[in-house]
Amino acid sequence: MVDKVQVVLTIAGSDSSGGAGIQADLKTFAAHGCYGASVITALTAQNTTGVQGVHACPPEFVEKQIHSVLDDLDVRAIKTGMLYDADAAKVIVDVLKSRFLPLQCPVCLLHPDALAVLISELFPISTLITPNKSEAELLLSQMGKEFSIKGLEDMLTAAETLMSVGCEAVLLKGGHVTTRMPDLVVDILYQRTRQKTMFVRPRIDSSSTHGTGCTLSSAIASELAKGASLELAVESATMYTHLGIQAASPIGKGHGPLNHFHNLTPSLIPQSAEKSWKEYVEHDFVRQLGKGTLDRECFVHFIKQDYHYLKYYARAYSLLAAKSTSFGLIESSTQTILNVLYEIGNHKAFCAKFGITEEDLESTPESAATSAYGAYIMDIGLQGDTTKLIMALMACLLGYGEVGLWLTKQSTEPNTWVVLEGNPYKHWIEEYSGEMYQGAVRIGLETVEACAAADPPSEARLKEWKTVWTRCTKLEKGFWDMAMELRE
C-alpha cells in the first residue's frame, strides 16, 4: 500500500528566476515528499539582482484559484507569501476563515495598506507567522509600538509583543540580528503557551540566500502537513534551509537561490554495506528486546558493556572536536558528548531497576568485543581524517536510532510482534526512538553529508570511508552477539 501524500498549498507571487515565491515553495514541498498546489497573487519580473516589475492578479481571480484548489484537493496546510495588496489580502482572508487548516504567514508584501489586513484579519487565523528582523520592526511600528531589535533579549520582547496579533505562535528569524556570538544565527519560536524555543546554528557566509524565507516557511508547512508538532516542524525546517544554503552552487549575478534538493542528491554515506547493516539493526537481540523476551542476564551484560563503550565513544567525539576547524562541527561534537553524559545518567537509572549499582558498572571487566570496538574508533580518530572519524561514529548513532524507530513503528502494526506494554525494556526503546536521540541522529546525518559535500572525496578516500563504515557495522553486530552469547 502506497502511503498517502499530503497536499500543501502556497498562496504567493511568482518569481520568474525560480529562486523564491511559488517556485521555491513548490520545490520545497516536493523535497519534503508533499504534493504542492499554488495560488498566484502576482507575477514578477525578477532575478538574483532584484525585482524589475510586478503584475498583480485581480483579487476575484485569486479567489477563484483558492476555491478551485480547496474544493478538489485535501489540503493539509497553507502557506502564504506575497499577497501584494489589501484587496487581495481581504479576499484571501474571507475564503480561509471558513477553512480550518494550519496556516502560516511570512511577512512579504509590496503595499503598506495590506499590513493592516494581515494584522487584524489574517494573523488571528494563523498557526504561525515568520517575520525576520526588519519585518518584525515594521509590524511593531504598524501596531504603534516602535521597537529596534538589536539582540536576543530584544528578539524575545518583540516575539512576545507580536503574539498580541492573535496567532498561535511567532517564529522570529535572527539571520539579520547580531548576537554576542556573531558566528551563530538564532531563531526564536514563541508559542501561545509562553513556551520559548531557540534554534541555533552556525552562520554561513554565502550569497546563495535568495528565497530563504519562502523556503523556510514552506518547509515548516510541509512538516505540519505530515503531522509534526510545531516545534519539531520548525527544528527540521531551519536545518533543511541551513543545509540548502550550505549546499548551494552560485547561480546568477546577485544573491542566488539555495539548493532545495540537497536532501535528495546522491548520498555520500556508503550504501554498499546493506547486508551487514540489516544484520546489525535487525539482530535477534533487537527482536527479543521488542518482544520483551530477551533474557535478563543478556541485557544486563549488554548494558554493562555499553557503559564502558560509551567512554570510548565520548573520547572519540572529544578527538573530533579537537580536530574540527569550524564552530559548527565543534558545537555538534560537544553536544554529542553532552548527550552521551545524559545517556550515561539514563544507563545508571535504568540499571538501578535491574539491581545494578554504579560500582557494579565500573568494576565489570570489558569484554573483548567492547575493547575491540573502542580501540578501533580511537585508532581511526588518531589517524587524522576528520570525516573518516565521523563515519566511524555514525554506525552507533544511526543504528540505535533506526532500532528505536523500527521497534516503535512495528509496535503500531496490526498483529505486531513488538510488545511495549509490560515490556521490561520499554524505557530503552522509548529513549532511542525519542525526540532527543532522534534529534542527535538528524544532526549526525547533516554533519556527515555537509562535510562530504564541502570536501568531496576521491574514489580512494570514499573506499576508505566505506571500509570504516562496514567494519563498524560488523563491530556493532559483534556487540549484540557478545550480549547474546555472554562472551567475555
Tab-separated table of C-alpha atoms in Angstrom:
chain	number	residue	atom	x	y	z
A	1	MET	CA	0.000	0.000	0.000
A	2	VAL	CA	1.361	3.405	-1.017
A	3	ASP	CA	1.495	5.978	1.795
A	4	LYS	CA	-0.815	8.952	1.346
A	5	VAL	CA	0.930	12.053	0.040
A	6	GLN	CA	-0.017	15.202	1.942
A	7	VAL	CA	-1.115	18.263	-0.044
A	8	VAL	CA	0.248	21.703	0.834
A	9	LEU	CA	-0.962	24.966	-0.727
A	10	THR	CA	1.073	28.113	-1.297
A	11	ILE	CA	-0.653	31.448	-1.889
A	12	ALA	CA	2.080	33.744	-3.143
A	13	GLY	CA	3.708	35.569	-6.018
A	14	SER	CA	5.651	34.042	-8.890
A	15	ASP	CA	9.419	34.555	-9.193
A	16	SER	CA	10.496	34.416	-12.827
A	17	SER	CA	14.049	33.472	-11.808
A	18	GLY	CA	12.792	30.454	-9.847
A	19	GLY	CA	14.545	31.110	-6.551
A	20	ALA	CA	11.741	32.495	-4.401
A	21	GLY	CA	7.942	32.753	-4.428
A	22	ILE	CA	5.798	29.833	-5.515
A	23	GLN	CA	8.726	28.290	-7.387
A	24	ALA	CA	10.733	27.954	-4.169
A	25	ASP	CA	7.626	26.793	-2.313
A	26	LEU	CA	6.801	24.009	-4.773
A	27	LYS	CA	10.393	22.775	-4.830
A	28	THR	CA	10.421	22.682	-1.032
A	29	PHE	CA	7.112	20.794	-0.854
A	30	ALA	CA	8.451	18.224	-3.316
A	31	ALA	CA	11.725	17.869	-1.411
A	32	HIS	CA	9.671	17.019	1.704
A	33	GLY	CA	7.605	14.391	-0.090
A	34	CYS	CA	4.470	16.555	-0.261
A	35	TYR	CA	2.256	17.468	-3.216
A	36	GLY	CA	2.291	21.191	-3.843
A	37	ALA	CA	-0.600	23.308	-5.121
A	38	SER	CA	-0.387	27.039	-5.805
A	39	VAL	CA	-2.465	30.185	-5.987
A	40	ILE	CA	-0.665	33.046	-7.724
A	41	THR	CA	-1.288	36.540	-6.371
A	42	ALA	CA	1.132	38.383	-8.671
A	43	LEU	CA	3.624	37.831	-11.452
A	44	THR	CA	7.057	39.368	-11.034
A	45	ALA	CA	9.874	40.097	-13.421
A	46	GLN	CA	12.846	39.439	-11.154
A	47	ASN	CA	16.206	37.755	-10.956
A	48	THR	CA	19.050	37.370	-8.455
A	49	THR	CA	19.846	41.098	-8.633
A	50	GLY	CA	16.364	42.437	-7.850
A	51	VAL	CA	12.744	42.943	-8.926
A	52	GLN	CA	12.212	44.701	-12.248
A	53	GLY	CA	8.413	44.632	-12.387
A	54	VAL	CA	5.196	43.331	-10.802
A	55	HIS	CA	1.860	42.452	-12.413
A	56	ALA	CA	-0.926	41.743	-9.909
A	57	CYS	CA	-3.642	39.139	-10.403
A	58	PRO	CA	-7.177	40.515	-9.994
A	59	PRO	CA	-8.491	39.692	-6.495
A	60	GLU	CA	-11.526	37.870	-7.898
A	61	PHE	CA	-9.212	35.578	-9.863
A	62	VAL	CA	-7.114	34.934	-6.755
A	63	GLU	CA	-10.351	33.910	-5.019
A	64	LYS	CA	-11.303	31.618	-7.901
A	65	GLN	CA	-7.905	29.896	-7.740
A	66	ILE	CA	-8.279	29.215	-3.996
A	67	HIS	CA	-11.756	27.729	-4.422
A	68	SER	CA	-10.558	25.579	-7.332
A	69	VAL	CA	-7.829	24.057	-5.173
A	70	LEU	CA	-9.714	23.665	-1.884
A	71	ASP	CA	-12.893	22.306	-3.492
A	72	ASP	CA	-10.943	19.425	-5.009
A	73	LEU	CA	-7.744	18.713	-3.069
A	74	ASP	CA	-7.406	17.549	0.550
A	75	VAL	CA	-5.096	20.393	1.585
A	76	ARG	CA	-3.417	19.780	4.947
A	77	ALA	CA	-1.541	23.074	5.348
A	78	ILE	CA	-1.438	26.500	3.713
A	79	LYS	CA	1.464	28.898	3.453
A	80	THR	CA	1.066	32.492	2.315
A	81	GLY	CA	3.749	34.633	0.754
A	82	MET	CA	3.456	37.907	-1.128
A	83	LEU	CA	-0.234	38.885	-1.054
A	84	TYR	CA	0.518	42.113	-2.958
A	85	ASP	CA	-2.165	44.490	-1.674
A	86	ALA	CA	-5.075	44.955	0.726
A	87	ASP	CA	-7.732	43.867	-1.803
A	88	ALA	CA	-6.023	40.532	-2.439
A	89	ALA	CA	-5.371	40.046	1.272
A	90	LYS	CA	-9.055	40.642	2.152
A	91	VAL	CA	-10.237	38.136	-0.436
A	92	ILE	CA	-7.812	35.528	0.853
A	93	VAL	CA	-8.861	36.102	4.465
A	94	ASP	CA	-12.567	35.795	3.612
A	95	VAL	CA	-12.042	32.429	1.915
A	96	LEU	CA	-9.680	30.985	4.520
A	97	LYS	CA	-11.789	31.948	7.538
A	98	SER	CA	-14.139	29.113	6.613
A	99	ARG	CA	-11.322	26.581	6.401
A	100	PHE	CA	-9.628	25.152	9.492
A	101	LEU	CA	-6.114	24.342	8.349
A	102	PRO	CA	-2.571	25.006	9.644
A	103	LEU	CA	-1.824	28.415	8.137
A	104	GLN	CA	1.432	30.270	8.304
A	105	CYS	CA	2.275	33.719	7.122
A	106	PRO	CA	5.646	35.163	6.279
A	107	VAL	CA	5.507	38.955	6.136
A	108	CYS	CA	6.095	39.569	2.461
A	109	LEU	CA	4.161	42.446	0.884
A	110	LEU	CA	4.558	45.285	-1.556
A	111	HIS	CA	1.745	47.630	-0.477
A	112	PRO	CA	1.742	49.079	3.068
A	113	ASP	CA	-2.097	49.153	3.137
A	114	ALA	CA	-2.133	45.352	3.203
A	115	LEU	CA	-0.297	45.284	6.540
A	116	ALA	CA	-3.415	46.347	8.413
A	117	VAL	CA	-5.374	43.457	6.855
A	118	LEU	CA	-2.688	40.995	7.841
A	119	ILE	CA	-2.518	42.191	11.425
A	120	SER	CA	-6.247	42.494	12.043
A	121	GLU	CA	-7.633	39.618	9.963
A	122	LEU	CA	-5.079	37.111	8.647
A	123	PHE	CA	-2.755	36.707	11.626
A	124	PRO	CA	-5.561	35.825	14.077
A	125	ILE	CA	-6.401	32.710	11.995
A	126	SER	CA	-2.756	31.751	11.530
A	127	THR	CA	-0.862	28.928	13.212
A	128	LEU	CA	2.462	30.715	12.752
A	129	ILE	CA	3.899	33.967	11.458
A	130	THR	CA	7.580	34.069	10.467
A	131	PRO	CA	8.959	37.642	10.333
A	132	ASN	CA	12.639	38.478	10.124
A	133	LYS	CA	14.171	41.438	11.976
A	134	SER	CA	13.062	44.224	9.610
A	135	GLU	CA	9.606	42.696	9.079
A	136	ALA	CA	9.079	42.366	12.827
A	137	GLU	CA	10.075	46.002	13.342
A	138	LEU	CA	7.669	47.041	10.566
A	139	LEU	CA	4.798	45.092	12.137
A	140	LEU	CA	5.521	46.526	15.577
A	141	SER	CA	5.582	50.032	14.110
A	142	GLN	CA	2.218	49.402	12.418
A	143	MET	CA	0.893	48.295	15.814
A	144	GLY	CA	2.047	51.601	17.310
A	145	LYS	CA	4.984	50.047	19.153
A	146	GLU	CA	8.204	51.400	17.688
A	147	PHE	CA	10.986	48.991	18.582
A	148	SER	CA	14.518	48.266	17.401
A	149	ILE	CA	15.731	44.656	17.545
A	150	LYS	CA	19.441	44.533	18.353
A	151	GLY	CA	19.970	41.277	20.248
A	152	LEU	CA	18.433	38.153	21.759
A	153	GLU	CA	16.603	39.951	24.563
A	154	ASP	CA	15.055	42.311	22.015
A	155	MET	CA	14.016	39.315	19.892
A	156	LEU	CA	12.231	37.745	22.858
A	157	THR	CA	10.443	41.015	23.667
A	158	ALA	CA	9.433	41.511	20.028
A	159	ALA	CA	8.178	37.926	19.650
A	160	GLU	CA	6.098	38.213	22.816
A	161	THR	CA	4.627	41.533	21.666
A	162	LEU	CA	3.779	40.135	18.219
A	163	MET	CA	1.777	37.354	19.866
A	164	SER	CA	-0.862	40.003	20.626
A	165	VAL	CA	-1.985	39.849	16.961
A	166	GLY	CA	-3.754	36.578	17.819
A	167	CYS	CA	-1.675	33.938	16.028
A	168	GLU	CA	-0.765	30.656	17.719
A	169	ALA	CA	2.989	31.252	17.503
A	170	VAL	CA	5.693	33.595	16.221
A	171	LEU	CA	8.983	32.459	14.719
A	172	LEU	CA	11.289	35.484	14.788
A	173	LYS	CA	14.180	34.816	12.433
A	174	GLY	CA	17.578	36.043	13.558
A	175	GLY	CA	19.625	35.949	10.371
A	176	HIS	CA	19.940	39.742	10.390
A	177	VAL	CA	20.442	40.052	14.140
A	178	THR	CA	23.970	40.166	15.563
A	179	THR	CA	24.170	38.366	18.900
A	180	ARG	CA	27.022	38.233	21.379
A	181	MET	CA	28.258	35.229	19.381
A	182	PRO	CA	28.417	36.640	15.833
A	183	ASP	CA	29.297	33.246	14.322
A	184	LEU	CA	25.865	31.892	15.289
A	185	VAL	CA	22.345	32.514	13.999
A	186	VAL	CA	19.483	32.247	16.486
A	187	ASP	CA	15.781	31.944	15.617
A	188	ILE	CA	13.199	32.187	18.414
A	189	LEU	CA	9.872	30.346	18.461
A	190	TYR	CA	7.376	31.890	20.893
A	191	GLN	CA	4.142	29.909	21.376
A	192	ARG	CA	0.809	30.856	22.907
A	193	THR	CA	1.625	28.623	25.890
A	194	ARG	CA	4.508	31.075	26.536
A	195	GLN	CA	6.961	28.315	25.685
A	196	LYS	CA	10.090	29.789	24.124
A	197	THR	CA	12.482	27.724	21.980
A	198	MET	CA	15.743	28.868	20.415
A	199	PHE	CA	17.121	27.267	17.266
A	200	VAL	CA	20.863	27.846	16.988
A	201	ARG	CA	23.120	27.101	14.027
A	202	PRO	CA	26.437	28.336	12.592
A	203	ARG	CA	26.275	31.464	10.453
A	204	ILE	CA	27.134	30.773	6.803
A	205	ASP	CA	28.983	33.337	4.725
A	206	SER	CA	27.076	32.851	1.465
A	207	SER	CA	25.373	34.872	-1.250
A	208	SER	CA	23.023	31.954	-2.032
A	209	THR	CA	20.197	33.263	0.120
A	210	HIS	CA	17.515	34.278	-2.410
A	211	GLY	CA	14.196	32.791	-1.308
A	212	THR	CA	15.382	31.711	2.133
A	213	GLY	CA	12.240	32.987	3.897
A	214	CYS	CA	9.908	31.333	1.369
A	215	THR	CA	11.812	28.085	1.694
A	216	LEU	CA	11.793	28.046	5.491
A	217	SER	CA	8.059	28.681	5.797
A	218	SER	CA	7.284	26.109	3.085
A	219	ALA	CA	9.399	23.522	4.865
A	220	ILE	CA	7.527	24.210	8.118
A	221	ALA	CA	4.175	23.881	6.317
A	222	SER	CA	5.300	20.559	4.824
A	223	GLU	CA	6.275	19.162	8.212
A	224	LEU	CA	2.993	20.329	9.778
A	225	ALA	CA	1.051	18.703	6.950
A	226	LYS	CA	2.823	15.433	7.714
A	227	GLY	CA	1.754	15.617	11.357
A	228	ALA	CA	4.825	17.026	13.107
A	229	SER	CA	4.446	19.209	16.179
A	230	LEU	CA	5.139	22.901	15.606
A	231	GLU	CA	8.454	22.780	17.480
A	232	LEU	CA	9.711	19.740	15.549
A	233	ALA	CA	8.475	21.220	12.267
A	234	VAL	CA	10.464	24.410	12.874
A	235	GLU	CA	13.538	22.469	14.000
A	236	SER	CA	13.510	20.326	10.871
A	237	ALA	CA	12.777	23.264	8.567
A	238	THR	CA	15.527	25.501	9.951
A	239	MET	CA	18.096	22.742	9.451
A	240	TYR	CA	16.773	21.963	5.940
A	241	THR	CA	17.099	25.636	4.983
A	242	HIS	CA	20.528	25.941	6.620
A	243	LEU	CA	21.860	22.978	4.639
A	244	GLY	CA	20.205	24.303	1.477
A	245	ILE	CA	22.294	27.462	1.764
A	246	GLN	CA	25.391	25.454	2.592
A	247	ALA	CA	24.957	23.093	-0.364
A	248	ALA	CA	24.040	25.776	-2.941
A	249	SER	CA	26.012	26.378	-6.121
A	250	PRO	CA	26.417	30.009	-7.283
A	251	ILE	CA	23.637	30.938	-9.726
A	252	GLY	CA	23.156	34.381	-11.269
A	253	LYS	CA	24.985	37.646	-10.776
A	254	GLY	CA	23.453	38.585	-7.414
A	255	HIS	CA	22.087	36.677	-4.445
A	256	GLY	CA	21.408	33.257	-5.886
A	257	PRO	CA	18.947	30.610	-4.695
A	258	LEU	CA	19.708	27.896	-2.190
A	259	ASN	CA	19.738	24.202	-3.101
A	260	HIS	CA	16.202	22.952	-2.450
A	261	PHE	CA	17.036	19.364	-3.290
A	262	HIS	CA	20.148	18.888	-1.184
A	263	ASN	CA	18.355	16.162	0.749
A	264	LEU	CA	17.625	14.267	-2.468
A	265	THR	CA	21.055	14.444	-4.078
A	266	PRO	CA	23.085	11.207	-4.192
A	267	SER	CA	24.216	10.454	-0.657
A	268	LEU	CA	27.900	10.140	0.120
A	269	ILE	CA	27.149	7.879	3.081
A	270	PRO	CA	28.168	4.367	1.968
A	271	GLN	CA	25.198	2.235	0.948
A	272	SER	CA	27.134	-0.903	-0.022
A	273	ALA	CA	27.000	-2.479	3.440
A	274	GLU	CA	23.279	-3.264	3.368
A	275	LYS	CA	23.672	-6.917	4.409
A	276	SER	CA	25.846	-6.173	7.453
A	277	TRP	CA	23.653	-3.185	8.348
A	278	LYS	CA	20.490	-5.291	8.363
A	279	GLU	CA	22.218	-8.000	10.403
A	280	TYR	CA	23.071	-5.266	12.917
A	281	VAL	CA	19.812	-3.299	13.256
A	282	GLU	CA	17.504	-6.334	12.941
A	283	HIS	CA	19.654	-8.610	15.110
A	284	ASP	CA	17.933	-11.308	17.196
A	285	PHE	CA	18.935	-9.302	20.293
A	286	VAL	CA	16.833	-6.405	18.967
A	287	ARG	CA	13.895	-8.655	18.057
A	288	GLN	CA	13.849	-10.257	21.503
A	289	LEU	CA	14.123	-6.786	23.029
A	290	GLY	CA	10.998	-5.751	21.108
A	291	LYS	CA	9.103	-8.834	22.201
A	292	GLY	CA	10.163	-8.345	25.805
A	293	THR	CA	11.528	-11.904	25.866
A	294	LEU	CA	15.244	-11.092	25.973
A	295	ASP	CA	16.965	-12.953	28.794
A	296	ARG	CA	17.573	-10.548	31.666
A	297	GLU	CA	21.154	-11.765	32.066
A	298	CYS	CA	21.893	-10.988	28.416
A	299	PHE	CA	20.529	-7.462	28.735
A	300	VAL	CA	22.403	-6.793	31.973
A	301	HIS	CA	25.642	-7.960	30.351
A	302	PHE	CA	24.955	-5.718	27.345
A	303	ILE	CA	24.172	-2.633	29.431
A	304	LYS	CA	27.346	-3.046	31.492
A	305	GLN	CA	29.483	-3.315	28.358
A	306	ASP	CA	27.667	-0.424	26.699
A	307	TYR	CA	28.583	1.688	29.741
A	308	HIS	CA	32.277	1.000	29.029
A	309	TYR	CA	31.868	1.525	25.286
A	310	LEU	CA	30.315	4.968	25.788
A	311	LYS	CA	33.561	6.097	27.441
A	312	TYR	CA	35.391	5.316	24.202
A	313	TYR	CA	32.595	6.967	22.219
A	314	ALA	CA	32.752	10.220	24.224
A	315	ARG	CA	36.564	10.290	23.966
A	316	ALA	CA	36.329	9.822	20.194
A	317	TYR	CA	33.977	12.800	19.950
A	318	SER	CA	36.462	14.795	22.026
A	319	LEU	CA	39.060	13.969	19.366
A	320	LEU	CA	36.612	15.091	16.697
A	321	ALA	CA	36.077	18.417	18.469
A	322	ALA	CA	39.851	18.873	18.741
A	323	LYS	CA	40.295	18.224	15.000
A	324	SER	CA	37.420	20.490	13.933
A	325	THR	CA	38.114	23.834	12.286
A	326	SER	CA	34.565	25.231	12.341
A	327	PHE	CA	32.436	26.294	15.279
A	328	GLY	CA	29.548	24.300	13.816
A	329	LEU	CA	31.394	20.987	13.990
A	330	ILE	CA	32.892	21.842	17.385
A	331	GLU	CA	29.401	22.618	18.655
A	332	SER	CA	27.847	19.399	17.304
A	333	SER	CA	30.725	17.293	18.696
A	334	THR	CA	30.419	18.924	22.099
A	335	GLN	CA	26.647	18.477	22.078
A	336	THR	CA	27.100	14.771	21.359
A	337	ILE	CA	29.411	14.422	24.370
A	338	LEU	CA	26.721	16.099	26.494
A	339	ASN	CA	24.162	13.690	25.017
A	340	VAL	CA	26.419	10.758	25.998
A	341	LEU	CA	26.606	12.070	29.566
A	342	TYR	CA	22.819	12.298	29.575
A	343	GLU	CA	22.665	8.742	28.212
A	344	ILE	CA	25.019	7.557	30.977
A	345	GLY	CA	22.645	9.044	33.514
A	346	ASN	CA	19.835	7.045	31.938
A	347	HIS	CA	22.039	3.938	31.994
A	348	LYS	CA	22.586	4.296	35.722
A	349	ALA	CA	18.902	4.893	36.432
A	350	PHE	CA	17.873	2.004	34.204
A	351	CYS	CA	20.495	-0.306	35.697
A	352	ALA	CA	19.267	0.514	39.202
A	353	LYS	CA	15.915	-1.042	38.239
A	354	PHE	CA	17.804	-4.256	37.493
A	355	GLY	CA	19.706	-4.117	40.767
A	356	ILE	CA	22.945	-2.921	39.142
A	357	THR	CA	24.866	-0.231	41.028
A	358	GLU	CA	27.348	2.272	39.617
A	359	GLU	CA	30.071	0.281	41.403
A	360	ASP	CA	28.928	-2.828	39.513
A	361	LEU	CA	29.194	-0.930	36.223
A	362	GLU	CA	32.692	0.336	36.932
A	363	SER	CA	34.009	-2.974	38.287
A	364	THR	CA	32.744	-5.134	35.403
A	365	PRO	CA	35.694	-6.063	33.135
A	366	GLU	CA	35.485	-5.004	29.493
A	367	SER	CA	34.636	-7.817	27.109
A	368	ALA	CA	36.828	-8.467	24.080
A	369	ALA	CA	34.057	-7.088	21.829
A	370	THR	CA	33.956	-3.803	23.788
A	371	SER	CA	37.730	-3.371	23.780
A	372	ALA	CA	37.976	-4.205	20.067
A	373	TYR	CA	35.276	-1.723	19.072
A	374	GLY	CA	36.517	1.038	21.381
A	375	ALA	CA	40.128	0.629	20.270
A	376	TYR	CA	39.084	0.740	16.615
A	377	ILE	CA	37.242	4.069	16.791
A	378	MET	CA	40.068	5.595	18.834
A	379	ASP	CA	42.582	4.380	16.241
A	380	ILE	CA	40.526	5.929	13.424
A	381	GLY	CA	40.411	9.155	15.417
A	382	LEU	CA	44.194	9.258	15.748
A	383	GLN	CA	44.738	8.780	12.002
A	384	GLY	CA	43.877	12.396	11.195
A	385	ASP	CA	40.937	12.253	8.738
A	386	THR	CA	38.014	14.097	10.360
A	387	THR	CA	35.292	12.743	8.063
A	388	LYS	CA	36.686	9.218	8.421
A	389	LEU	CA	36.238	9.543	12.197
A	390	ILE	CA	32.700	10.874	11.728
A	391	MET	CA	31.947	7.828	9.569
A	392	ALA	CA	33.235	5.511	12.304
A	393	LEU	CA	30.979	7.163	14.880
A	394	MET	CA	27.863	7.162	12.697
A	395	ALA	CA	27.291	3.394	12.804
A	396	CYS	CA	26.446	3.551	16.505
A	397	LEU	CA	24.467	6.794	16.345
A	398	LEU	CA	22.373	5.942	13.288
A	399	GLY	CA	21.987	2.267	14.152
A	400	TYR	CA	20.489	2.771	17.585
A	401	GLY	CA	18.241	5.489	16.178
A	402	GLU	CA	16.986	3.125	13.475
A	403	VAL	CA	16.444	0.331	16.010
A	404	GLY	CA	14.359	2.640	18.208
A	405	LEU	CA	12.208	3.840	15.300
A	406	TRP	CA	11.875	0.356	13.789
A	407	LEU	CA	10.612	-1.197	17.022
A	408	THR	CA	8.274	1.742	17.683
A	409	LYS	CA	6.836	1.581	14.152
A	410	GLN	CA	6.448	-2.197	14.355
A	411	SER	CA	4.521	-1.797	17.608
A	412	THR	CA	1.776	0.114	15.738
A	413	GLU	CA	1.287	-2.528	13.026
A	414	PRO	CA	-1.730	-4.894	13.116
A	415	ASN	CA	-0.906	-8.254	14.732
A	416	THR	CA	2.542	-6.923	15.625
A	417	TRP	CA	5.267	-8.999	17.210
A	418	VAL	CA	6.518	-5.996	19.222
A	419	VAL	CA	5.022	-5.690	22.706
A	420	LEU	CA	5.531	-2.394	24.540
A	421	GLU	CA	3.061	-2.623	27.396
A	422	GLY	CA	4.581	-4.660	30.178
A	423	ASN	CA	7.869	-4.922	28.293
A	424	PRO	CA	10.760	-4.593	30.789
A	425	TYR	CA	12.806	-2.898	28.047
A	426	LYS	CA	10.155	-0.364	27.025
A	427	HIS	CA	12.142	2.534	28.524
A	428	TRP	CA	15.199	1.607	26.441
A	429	ILE	CA	13.120	1.516	23.246
A	430	GLU	CA	11.494	4.870	24.063
A	431	GLU	CA	14.866	6.528	24.722
A	432	TYR	CA	16.232	5.660	21.282
A	433	SER	CA	13.015	6.498	19.432
A	434	GLY	CA	12.530	9.692	21.438
A	435	GLU	CA	12.905	13.290	20.273
A	436	MET	CA	16.259	13.923	21.942
A	437	TYR	CA	18.046	10.936	20.415
A	438	GLN	CA	16.385	11.349	17.017
A	439	GLY	CA	17.471	14.995	17.055
A	440	ALA	CA	21.049	13.806	17.550
A	441	VAL	CA	20.594	11.422	14.605
A	442	ARG	CA	19.473	14.280	12.348
A	443	ILE	CA	22.470	16.382	13.365
A	444	GLY	CA	24.771	13.429	12.698
A	445	LEU	CA	23.386	12.833	9.220
A	446	GLU	CA	23.514	16.501	8.324
A	447	THR	CA	27.083	16.768	9.620
A	448	VAL	CA	28.468	13.899	7.574
A	449	GLU	CA	26.619	14.990	4.418
A	450	ALA	CA	27.781	18.593	4.830
A	451	CYS	CA	31.399	17.514	5.405
A	452	ALA	CA	31.351	15.247	2.379
A	453	ALA	CA	29.731	17.899	0.185
A	454	ALA	CA	32.205	20.578	1.322
A	455	ASP	CA	35.203	18.332	0.666
A	456	PRO	CA	34.149	15.718	-1.940
A	457	PRO	CA	36.249	12.562	-1.540
A	458	SER	CA	38.361	10.934	-4.209
A	459	GLU	CA	37.443	7.388	-5.215
A	460	ALA	CA	40.211	6.014	-2.985
A	461	ARG	CA	39.118	8.096	0.011
A	462	LEU	CA	35.464	7.113	-0.453
A	463	LYS	CA	36.553	3.478	-0.472
A	464	GLU	CA	38.287	4.075	2.871
A	465	TRP	CA	35.077	5.518	4.309
A	466	LYS	CA	33.097	2.517	3.112
A	467	THR	CA	35.612	0.185	4.722
A	468	VAL	CA	35.328	2.026	8.049
A	469	TRP	CA	31.528	2.054	7.868
A	470	THR	CA	31.321	-1.669	7.112
A	471	ARG	CA	33.828	-2.524	9.833
A	472	CYS	CA	31.861	-0.555	12.422
A	473	THR	CA	28.523	-2.132	11.494
A	474	LYS	CA	30.158	-5.542	11.941
A	475	LEU	CA	31.608	-4.478	15.287
A	476	GLU	CA	28.141	-3.319	16.320
A	477	LYS	CA	26.707	-6.706	15.336
A	478	GLY	CA	29.523	-8.292	17.329
A	479	PHE	CA	28.374	-6.281	20.336
A	480	TRP	CA	24.874	-7.804	20.090
A	481	ASP	CA	26.473	-11.240	19.551
A	482	MET	CA	28.550	-10.781	22.693
A	483	ALA	CA	25.449	-9.989	24.728
A	484	MET	CA	23.519	-12.974	23.403
A	485	GLU	CA	26.372	-15.399	23.981
A	486	LEU	CA	27.548	-13.823	27.273
A	487	ARG	CA	31.000	-13.959	25.791
A	488	GLU	CA	33.636	-12.252	27.940
